[in-house]
XYZ file of C-alpha atoms in Angstrom:
635
model
C -5.347 -16.161 17.334
C -8.974 -16.189 16.932
C -10.895 -18.978 19.099
C -13.871 -19.215 16.532
C -13.639 -22.069 14.584
C -17.095 -23.158 13.061
C -16.261 -25.990 10.905
C -15.721 -29.599 12.210
C -12.245 -30.292 12.191
C -11.314 -31.310 8.501
C -8.273 -33.098 7.132
C -5.909 -30.692 5.557
C -3.559 -31.866 2.722
C -0.712 -29.619 1.975
C 1.701 -29.787 -0.777
C 5.268 -28.761 0.127
C 7.292 -27.225 -2.893
C 6.149 -23.795 -3.834
C 3.281 -23.957 -1.302
C 4.686 -24.685 2.141
C 7.782 -23.175 0.879
C 8.364 -20.395 -1.439
C 10.724 -22.535 -3.703
C 10.876 -25.819 -5.661
C 13.181 -28.164 -3.490
C 14.640 -30.071 -6.034
C 15.393 -27.313 -8.228
C 17.344 -25.429 -5.526
C 19.033 -28.823 -4.583
C 20.340 -28.923 -8.245
C 21.751 -25.298 -8.037
C 23.436 -25.937 -4.668
C 25.046 -29.105 -6.083
C 26.120 -27.778 -9.174
C 27.526 -24.532 -7.539
C 30.493 -23.719 -9.877
C 29.864 -26.224 -12.621
C 30.367 -24.503 -15.999
C 26.709 -25.555 -17.282
C 25.012 -25.005 -14.004
C 22.437 -22.474 -15.227
C 21.425 -24.809 -18.191
C 20.974 -27.731 -16.068
C 19.120 -25.978 -13.469
C 16.589 -24.370 -15.824
C 16.187 -27.997 -17.617
C 15.161 -29.218 -14.350
C 12.806 -26.276 -13.521
C 11.051 -26.898 -16.816
C 10.531 -30.291 -16.181
C 9.055 -29.413 -12.704
C 6.868 -26.690 -14.434
C 5.659 -29.225 -16.912
C 4.648 -31.658 -14.157
C 3.110 -29.162 -11.736
C 0.916 -27.876 -15.050
C -0.150 -31.433 -15.906
C 1.652 -31.221 -19.330
C 3.719 -34.457 -18.895
C 3.820 -37.556 -17.116
C 4.884 -37.026 -13.379
C 6.839 -40.271 -13.146
C 8.762 -39.368 -16.685
C 9.678 -36.090 -15.331
C 10.597 -37.069 -11.938
C 13.284 -39.534 -13.375
C 14.604 -37.129 -15.762
C 15.186 -34.365 -13.229
C 16.856 -37.096 -11.012
C 19.068 -38.142 -13.828
C 20.104 -34.477 -14.383
C 20.833 -33.917 -10.583
C 24.304 -34.596 -9.215
C 24.054 -34.152 -5.457
C 24.799 -36.092 -2.021
C 24.079 -35.849 1.374
C 25.968 -32.870 2.159
C 23.847 -31.019 -0.217
C 20.883 -31.976 1.105
C 21.712 -30.615 4.421
C 22.824 -27.359 2.991
C 19.235 -27.272 1.259
C 17.573 -27.849 4.228
C 19.271 -24.521 5.925
C 18.105 -22.914 2.865
C 14.487 -23.997 2.775
C 14.181 -22.875 6.606
C 14.679 -19.422 5.218
C 12.290 -19.712 2.457
C 9.198 -21.191 4.301
C 5.933 -19.425 2.899
C 5.204 -16.244 4.949
C 1.661 -17.122 5.660
C 2.499 -20.535 6.997
C 5.146 -18.723 9.217
C 2.473 -16.487 10.506
C 0.120 -19.516 11.327
C 2.552 -21.711 13.222
C 0.250 -21.835 15.984
C -2.492 -23.146 13.772
C -0.264 -25.808 12.501
C 0.889 -27.045 15.947
C -2.540 -27.173 17.660
C -4.354 -28.974 14.534
C -1.210 -31.037 13.787
C -3.258 -34.153 14.101
C -5.414 -33.094 11.123
C -2.522 -31.775 8.773
C -0.749 -33.981 6.504
C 2.064 -32.975 4.143
C 1.653 -35.049 0.624
C 4.370 -33.867 -1.631
C 6.223 -35.275 -4.793
C 9.478 -34.037 -3.190
C 11.479 -35.747 -0.947
C 11.442 -36.538 2.616
C 15.051 -36.130 3.379
C 14.602 -32.214 2.966
C 10.817 -31.837 3.782
C 10.742 -33.549 7.220
C 13.324 -31.343 8.733
C 11.629 -28.134 7.527
C 8.041 -29.187 8.349
C 8.695 -30.550 11.838
C 9.863 -27.244 12.902
C 6.595 -25.783 12.417
C 4.552 -28.568 14.308
C 3.985 -30.977 11.417
C 4.214 -34.464 12.543
C 6.993 -36.382 11.168
C 4.737 -39.374 10.166
C 2.387 -37.185 8.847
C 4.704 -36.082 5.968
C 4.394 -38.302 2.879
C 7.018 -37.789 0.039
C 9.556 -39.555 -2.230
C 12.848 -40.853 -0.732
C 16.193 -40.771 -2.516
C 18.563 -43.745 -3.039
C 22.138 -43.204 -2.262
C 25.406 -45.041 -3.050
C 28.083 -45.882 -0.383
C 29.476 -42.416 -0.794
C 26.213 -40.638 -0.177
C 25.569 -39.690 -3.841
C 22.273 -39.837 -4.991
C 21.602 -42.642 -7.374
C 17.756 -42.379 -7.804
C 14.444 -42.574 -6.167
C 12.830 -45.167 -4.250
C 10.496 -47.112 -7.088
C 8.313 -48.608 -4.445
C 7.217 -45.382 -3.055
C 3.842 -44.682 -4.621
C 4.586 -41.069 -4.970
C 7.236 -41.901 -7.502
C 4.488 -42.934 -9.854
C 2.043 -41.278 -12.034
C -1.258 -40.547 -9.880
C 0.771 -41.028 -6.627
C -0.736 -38.425 -4.853
C -4.002 -40.361 -5.354
C -3.005 -43.465 -4.548
C -1.178 -42.221 -1.201
C -4.312 -40.234 -0.087
C -6.610 -43.163 -0.685
C -4.473 -45.635 1.401
C -4.972 -43.017 4.354
C -8.600 -43.628 4.353
C -9.396 -40.449 5.811
C -13.098 -39.893 6.741
C -14.990 -36.458 6.727
C -13.973 -33.372 4.889
C -10.824 -33.334 3.008
C -9.310 -30.171 1.869
C -6.242 -30.105 -0.466
C -3.958 -26.897 -0.801
C -1.080 -27.055 -3.394
C 0.081 -25.093 -6.558
C 0.315 -28.065 -8.992
C -2.225 -30.023 -11.094
C -1.433 -33.344 -9.172
C -3.014 -31.310 -6.066
C -5.886 -30.749 -8.163
C -6.388 -34.302 -9.082
C -7.145 -35.137 -5.228
C -10.194 -33.436 -5.839
C -11.023 -34.892 -9.109
C -10.719 -38.314 -7.860
C -13.111 -37.815 -5.194
C -10.728 -38.139 -2.302
C -10.748 -34.432 -1.422
C -13.986 -32.368 -0.799
C -12.021 -28.974 -1.946
C -9.261 -28.046 -4.035
C -7.623 -24.532 -2.980
C -4.907 -23.532 -5.683
C -2.185 -21.673 -3.768
C -0.755 -18.729 -5.195
C 1.438 -16.862 -2.609
C 4.484 -17.992 -4.388
C 3.442 -19.151 -7.914
C 0.471 -18.723 -10.196
C -0.430 -21.673 -12.535
C -3.412 -20.749 -14.577
C -4.295 -24.125 -15.785
C -4.317 -24.956 -12.111
C -6.236 -21.903 -10.892
C -8.938 -22.693 -13.647
C -9.941 -25.933 -11.982
C -9.582 -24.857 -8.300
C -12.738 -24.496 -5.886
C -11.220 -21.622 -4.423
C -7.695 -19.538 -5.120
C -5.912 -19.080 -1.890
C -3.518 -16.272 -2.217
C -2.141 -17.393 1.218
C -2.676 -19.821 4.030
C -4.810 -17.002 5.865
C -7.040 -16.781 2.859
C -7.651 -20.596 3.230
C -8.351 -20.274 7.110
C -10.523 -17.189 6.619
C -12.482 -19.094 3.800
C -13.379 -21.776 6.364
C -13.770 -19.796 9.237
C -10.618 -21.348 11.223
C -8.469 -19.835 13.619
C -5.633 -17.799 11.887
C -2.940 -15.294 12.619
C -4.586 -12.362 10.948
C -8.375 -11.243 11.458
C -8.539 -10.758 7.602
C -6.432 -11.975 4.457
C -4.901 -8.728 2.862
C -5.214 -10.224 -0.463
C -9.063 -9.788 -0.055
C -8.348 -5.946 0.771
C -8.472 -4.041 -2.591
C -6.355 -0.900 -3.025
C -6.679 1.661 -5.795
C -3.703 4.059 -6.286
C -4.275 6.686 -8.849
C -2.273 9.315 -10.631
C 0.948 7.594 -10.842
C 2.187 7.741 -7.223
C 5.545 6.651 -6.593
C 6.202 2.909 -7.114
C 7.485 2.933 -3.269
C 3.526 2.937 -2.332
C 2.750 0.152 -4.698
C 5.336 -1.848 -3.086
C 4.493 -1.012 0.383
C 1.040 -2.626 -0.178
C 2.157 -5.350 -2.350
C 4.901 -6.695 0.326
C 2.049 -6.758 2.718
C -0.324 -9.094 0.429
C -2.593 -6.469 -0.372
C -4.468 -6.609 -3.869
C -3.448 -3.252 -5.665
C -4.620 -1.841 -8.617
C -2.337 0.938 -10.075
C -3.503 3.741 -12.378
C -1.325 6.277 -13.986
C -3.697 9.233 -14.605
C -6.697 10.791 -12.639
C -10.347 9.600 -12.812
C -13.512 11.844 -13.098
C -16.378 11.443 -10.932
C -18.209 8.995 -13.054
C -15.109 6.802 -13.389
C -14.396 7.054 -9.813
C -17.894 5.940 -8.790
C -17.582 2.822 -10.832
C -14.063 1.818 -9.967
C -14.201 2.724 -6.363
C -16.789 -0.194 -5.480
C -15.254 -2.723 -3.515
C -12.222 -0.561 -2.823
C -10.893 -0.447 0.914
C -8.075 1.831 0.446
C -7.658 4.624 -2.174
C -4.651 6.630 -2.844
C -4.837 9.717 -5.096
C -2.926 13.207 -5.707
C -4.212 16.432 -6.334
C -6.325 15.935 -9.958
C -8.605 13.292 -8.193
C -11.678 14.752 -6.503
C -13.539 12.280 -4.187
C -16.804 13.753 -3.691
C -19.865 12.993 -1.527
C -21.403 11.074 -4.672
C -18.103 9.204 -4.913
C -18.168 8.273 -1.226
C -21.804 7.039 -1.471
C -20.549 4.567 -3.922
C -17.750 3.555 -2.126
C -19.011 0.455 -0.187
C -15.860 -0.902 1.584
C -13.772 2.268 1.479
C -12.011 2.476 4.872
C -9.170 4.978 4.258
C -7.975 7.534 1.751
C -4.375 8.607 1.139
C -3.730 11.983 -0.144
C -0.109 11.700 -1.672
C 0.225 15.300 -1.603
C -0.079 18.173 0.956
C -3.762 19.552 0.075
C -6.879 17.725 1.016
C -9.177 19.882 -0.438
C -10.126 17.586 -3.491
C -11.676 15.438 -0.780
C -14.785 15.760 1.072
C -13.337 15.564 4.671
C -16.567 15.918 6.424
C -18.709 13.424 4.578
C -15.748 10.971 4.779
C -15.491 11.325 8.470
C -19.404 10.401 8.646
C -18.884 7.455 6.958
C -15.906 6.314 9.231
C -13.374 6.858 6.585
C -9.989 8.038 7.603
C -8.032 10.472 5.542
C -4.143 10.717 5.743
C -1.970 13.227 3.667
C 1.716 13.999 3.451
C 1.983 17.653 5.079
C 5.896 17.763 4.906
C 7.289 15.316 2.592
C 7.436 17.504 -0.367
C 8.085 20.721 1.287
C 11.702 21.197 0.391
C 11.053 20.663 -3.281
C 8.275 23.306 -3.540
C 10.670 25.833 -1.702
C 13.426 25.164 -4.052
C 11.206 25.427 -6.953
C 9.940 28.860 -5.706
C 13.586 30.090 -4.818
C 14.653 29.189 -8.346
C 11.785 30.804 -10.061
C 12.139 33.826 -8.263
C 15.838 34.222 -9.014
C 15.199 33.494 -12.897
C 12.330 35.729 -13.069
C 14.026 38.814 -11.403
C 17.188 38.329 -13.470
C 14.869 37.974 -16.773
C 16.810 34.611 -17.551
C 13.746 33.153 -19.338
C 13.806 36.136 -21.972
C 17.407 36.065 -22.249
C 17.132 32.320 -22.851
C 14.570 32.521 -25.550
C 16.526 35.283 -27.390
C 19.642 33.168 -27.330
C 17.590 30.397 -28.810
C 16.885 32.591 -31.573
C 20.552 33.872 -32.335
C 20.009 36.845 -30.451
C 22.967 38.045 -28.177
C 21.555 40.515 -25.611
C 24.224 41.102 -23.042
C 22.524 44.017 -21.468
C 21.870 44.195 -17.476
C 18.656 46.422 -18.066
C 15.586 44.726 -15.858
C 18.060 42.265 -14.173
C 18.232 42.281 -10.485
C 19.694 40.493 -7.467
C 17.224 39.047 -4.856
C 19.490 40.208 -2.066
C 17.742 43.229 -0.467
C 14.426 42.787 -1.946
C 11.267 42.218 -0.176
C 9.642 38.864 -0.457
C 5.987 39.016 0.413
C 4.067 35.572 1.267
C 0.459 34.919 1.281
C 0.156 31.894 3.773
C 2.670 30.962 6.451
C 2.394 27.195 6.532
C 4.893 24.532 6.278
C 6.166 25.718 2.896
C 5.905 29.448 3.590
C 8.041 29.219 6.712
C 10.668 27.154 5.163
C 10.855 29.472 2.091
C 11.040 32.309 4.719
C 14.443 30.848 6.148
C 15.990 30.315 2.628
C 14.969 33.647 1.397
C 16.410 35.319 4.404
C 19.730 33.699 3.828
C 19.922 34.831 0.547
C 19.409 38.565 1.757
C 16.038 39.247 1.422
C 13.484 41.026 3.733
C 10.799 38.442 4.450
C 7.167 39.737 5.085
C 4.145 37.386 5.395
C 0.290 37.513 5.583
C -1.959 34.582 7.074
C -5.432 34.711 8.469
C -4.149 32.530 11.489
C -1.950 33.759 14.077
C 1.713 32.460 13.324
C 4.966 32.556 15.121
C 7.294 34.019 12.698
C 10.799 32.496 12.053
C 14.092 34.260 12.026
C 13.373 38.171 11.074
C 10.104 37.300 9.262
C 7.429 39.996 9.941
C 3.734 39.580 9.797
C 1.734 42.121 8.671
C -1.689 42.928 9.360
C -3.631 42.775 5.939
C -3.192 41.492 2.577
C -3.331 44.774 1.242
C -0.376 46.002 3.061
C 1.531 42.812 1.946
C 0.640 43.433 -1.773
C 1.937 47.152 -1.731
C 5.122 46.688 0.087
C 6.595 43.444 -1.797
C 8.985 43.231 -4.808
C 8.245 39.410 -4.751
C 4.947 37.820 -4.124
C 4.447 34.045 -3.314
C 1.362 32.221 -2.799
C 1.208 29.476 -0.168
C -2.408 29.187 0.721
C -4.708 26.005 0.993
C -7.322 24.994 -1.569
C -10.492 26.017 0.447
C -13.170 27.453 -1.647
C -13.021 30.818 0.249
C -9.531 31.362 -1.310
C -11.198 31.178 -4.970
C -9.676 33.985 -6.918
C -8.101 35.580 -4.055
C -5.615 37.265 -6.219
C -7.695 39.347 -9.099
C -7.528 42.346 -10.913
C -7.834 44.484 -7.725
C -4.978 42.742 -6.042
C -2.663 43.090 -9.081
C -3.311 46.968 -9.123
C -2.250 47.161 -5.492
C 1.048 45.548 -6.166
C 4.276 47.446 -7.222
C 4.912 48.007 -10.912
C 7.382 45.367 -11.946
C 6.337 43.009 -9.339
C 7.601 39.316 -9.513
C 4.733 36.914 -8.825
C 4.659 33.210 -8.068
C 1.735 30.711 -7.538
C 2.799 27.247 -6.491
C -0.184 26.755 -4.258
C -3.678 26.136 -5.671
C -4.892 26.991 -9.300
C -8.113 28.406 -8.438
C -6.647 31.051 -5.899
C -5.558 33.287 -8.799
C -7.644 34.767 -11.603
C -5.392 33.690 -14.403
C -7.017 36.500 -17.019
C -6.268 39.195 -14.423
C -2.555 37.802 -14.295
C -2.316 37.582 -18.041
C -3.514 41.153 -18.351
C -1.054 42.378 -15.458
C 2.013 40.726 -17.307
C 0.894 42.290 -20.835
C 0.820 45.432 -19.127
C 3.958 45.278 -17.252
C 2.386 45.583 -13.799
C 3.912 41.959 -13.324
C 7.462 41.922 -14.744
C 7.779 37.955 -14.183
C 5.650 35.149 -13.052
C 5.871 31.610 -12.093
C 2.871 29.421 -12.083
C 2.710 25.835 -11.171
C -1.004 25.251 -10.561
C -4.129 26.138 -12.654
C -7.881 26.208 -12.526
C -8.158 23.466 -14.940
C -5.216 21.111 -15.399
C -5.211 17.983 -18.113
C -5.792 14.824 -16.291
C -3.148 12.892 -18.406
C -0.022 13.839 -20.278
C -1.906 13.127 -23.511
C -4.174 16.170 -22.905
C -3.517 19.635 -24.456
C -2.814 22.367 -21.844
C -4.783 25.547 -22.607
C -3.876 28.742 -20.598
C -4.138 32.581 -21.174
C -0.498 32.576 -19.942
C 0.985 30.398 -22.864
C 3.341 32.518 -24.870
C 3.587 35.512 -22.580
C 7.373 36.859 -22.047
C 9.111 36.158 -18.619
C 6.457 33.695 -17.497
C 7.502 30.172 -16.266
C 5.008 27.589 -16.641
C 5.420 24.105 -15.122
C 3.032 21.357 -15.062
C 2.148 21.107 -11.383
C 5.592 19.859 -10.477
C 6.339 21.818 -7.569
C 6.598 18.522 -5.466
C 7.485 16.375 -8.136
C 11.122 15.421 -7.341
C 12.452 11.806 -6.782
C 13.163 12.744 -3.458
C 9.823 14.321 -2.568
C 7.730 11.696 -4.406
C 9.794 9.113 -2.581
C 9.293 10.434 0.751
C 5.476 10.566 0.228
C 5.544 7.178 -1.205
C 6.931 5.784 2.070
C 4.995 8.357 4.450
C 1.409 7.935 3.156
C 1.360 4.144 2.867
C 2.943 3.821 6.370
C -0.097 5.832 7.883
C -2.662 3.853 5.923
C -1.197 0.446 6.942
C -0.773 1.446 10.442
C -4.335 2.362 10.457
C -5.315 -0.994 8.729
C -2.971 -3.296 10.786
C -3.167 -1.544 14.184
C -5.895 0.799 14.182
C -3.826 3.972 14.893
C -5.360 7.223 13.239
C -2.677 9.443 14.476
C -1.835 12.117 11.587
C -5.579 11.735 10.083
C -7.022 15.101 8.868
C -10.556 14.209 9.318
C -10.542 11.458 12.266
C -10.025 11.266 16.020
C -6.467 10.881 16.403
C -5.310 7.897 18.529
C -1.726 6.647 18.499
C -2.062 2.991 19.804
C 0.365 0.608 21.298
C 1.262 -2.468 19.228
C -1.341 -5.344 19.936
C -0.094 -8.193 22.066
C -1.817 -11.076 22.983
C -5.248 -9.678 22.956
C -7.848 -8.975 20.025
C -8.436 -5.370 19.210
C -12.156 -4.047 18.575
C -12.216 -0.854 16.502
C -15.843 0.958 17.054
C -16.493 3.983 14.909
C -19.660 5.441 15.716
C -21.811 8.697 15.313
C -20.731 11.213 18.138
C -23.656 10.962 20.401
C -23.786 10.250 24.255
C -23.913 6.736 25.804
C -21.807 4.767 23.430
C -19.187 3.921 25.721
C -21.586 3.150 28.447
C -23.443 0.579 25.945
C -20.243 -0.953 25.171
C -18.964 -1.365 28.676
C -22.533 -2.862 29.403
C -22.077 -5.522 26.808
C -18.272 -6.295 27.861
C -19.817 -6.757 31.454
C -22.558 -8.881 30.437
C -20.405 -11.311 28.435
C -17.803 -11.404 31.035
C -15.180 -10.114 28.610
C -11.791 -9.125 30.170
C -10.578 -5.712 28.929
C -6.767 -5.126 28.870
C -6.903 -1.780 27.114
C -9.467 0.971 26.201
C -9.055 4.368 24.349
C -11.506 6.608 23.086
C -11.423 9.924 20.970
C -14.155 11.939 19.499
C -14.309 14.634 17.110
C -17.349 16.803 15.843
C -19.006 13.919 13.875
C -17.920 10.694 15.110
C -16.194 8.613 18.136
C -13.631 6.276 17.838
C -13.540 3.555 20.615
C -10.557 1.098 20.536
C -10.606 -1.902 22.911
C -8.254 -4.473 23.757
C -9.916 -7.809 24.974
C -8.971 -11.246 26.034
C -9.398 -13.888 23.297
C -12.278 -16.009 24.825
C -15.704 -14.359 23.253
C -18.624 -15.631 21.121
C -19.788 -14.521 17.808
C -22.864 -13.378 19.663
C -20.960 -10.840 21.487
C -19.401 -9.483 18.466
C -22.764 -9.194 16.916
C -24.130 -7.204 19.859
C -21.460 -4.771 19.540
C -21.808 -4.506 15.809
C -25.614 -3.717 16.720
C -25.308 -0.709 18.827
C -27.250 2.089 17.525
C -25.222 4.794 15.746
C -22.559 2.347 14.862
C -20.729 3.395 11.696
C -18.260 0.751 11.154
C -16.764 -2.068 13.295
C -13.538 -4.061 12.590
C -11.616 -6.427 14.449
C -7.673 -6.930 14.564
C -5.530 -9.857 15.729
């Protein structure tokens, strides 16, 4: 909990149903009491409709309350069951801020049109004083059945909350928080200084339209008023932009933690992205979106980039690092999917299945074995021996192939795979050639006319790596001449941004050529794995400060934050920063409970866990250190 509280203690008036809890208590009581009743769903829906009309200010509250009570068939035993249920339905942000509620209980009141019988047992568990709970009360018969509502309680009448708050005679600032129109009326009457429309559980447009502020959580309310809170920032204020139809698991991961997420199916060009990335803190992309220096210059709040794929060549990693933006990818999540596509295409092409299938679709029955071969005993040559190449090597060897590879970096071979010294040697000996290189500029047209000329006649050629590593015109000519007997291509120098664009290529219509629309990693399993893996890294960075797995950032794997506040200081990699930080800590008598430092060529990353007692002046001193790129606090 932060100790920084700048405002004099205001009174906080909190609604209960759909605010303090996620549900409407009376609606849930009806559902419990009518369990097994043949018309349960219809009655519960009628009560819910009346509740919504009252909350939206569309009908007299008093009339709606009486109609709901008339529909309700419940007794004390049902209320006890409801209380147990409501204890599991306390709004997440109120649960997180239990300490604030306890420490500030003298200033907090619950004013609700619900009922004390189920509100008091729930609210008091989070530190609310029982005598600070104002709500309606049921009337019961001698058997404990609910027969009505206490008519003498002002909260059972129209304008009841106004009458109740007026009777409290509170002096000073009064802030009202709730999801209903009756909560807004506290501000309209002049009794509350500000009204916060609470939208963590339900959004009522009519109520939101009249609010001073829309509080997506209790954290948001506390943040707006610079009060102590369980989180250093309300996540609803952190904008996440997900492009290129990333897996829904990613969307869920961010939404479940309360982030403000925008989901876009297609890619964006540079001009579009320069505009859309403003005020975005996290962006998720796949392979078609290019994050250039110009894009990064327009990213005024960007803290992290997630590449929902293996490659990161579409991102200016160096510029991102200089701006203190961490980049994470999924180096292994779709490896198996790409390998299986490569194996499948290899077998299909070497058997000439594509040609046979096309003929049969035209009614031609050609059962000849000419030009059809087994992969067993053939030489597979892989250009690149990274995570995909090594796994393909193992599978291919299991199929009985001889495996060779060329890589500019020294790699330890798996199984019986053999490394050759030059690309030219690999091309000359291979029956099947598969590309597995990264997208760096130096690999542009790595395979062109010269390289195809060096290959065996009738070679099978696969490119499932990057589109620009192969000269497409040279490949098309090699297919037409028969030098390449079959080709499988999944990536292209120029690819459509969306499914609505026409795909153009010299390879279209060529015999025994399998063209796929960049789907090497597009299996449900791979995309779901990526959809879980990349957000987990991004969230760990945002929530904990850990940068482990980043491709451009000093890698630090941090312990979970416990009973401290965490300072994250990103700075230019110049001498003396840590000394300046320690001087500021010493001068301000700050107790350090943990300290971590890692640097790379461009930046340094210092993480310091400190005791909670500090001043804003101390924080400003840390921010003002020369060379500071970005500063964050977590707690």
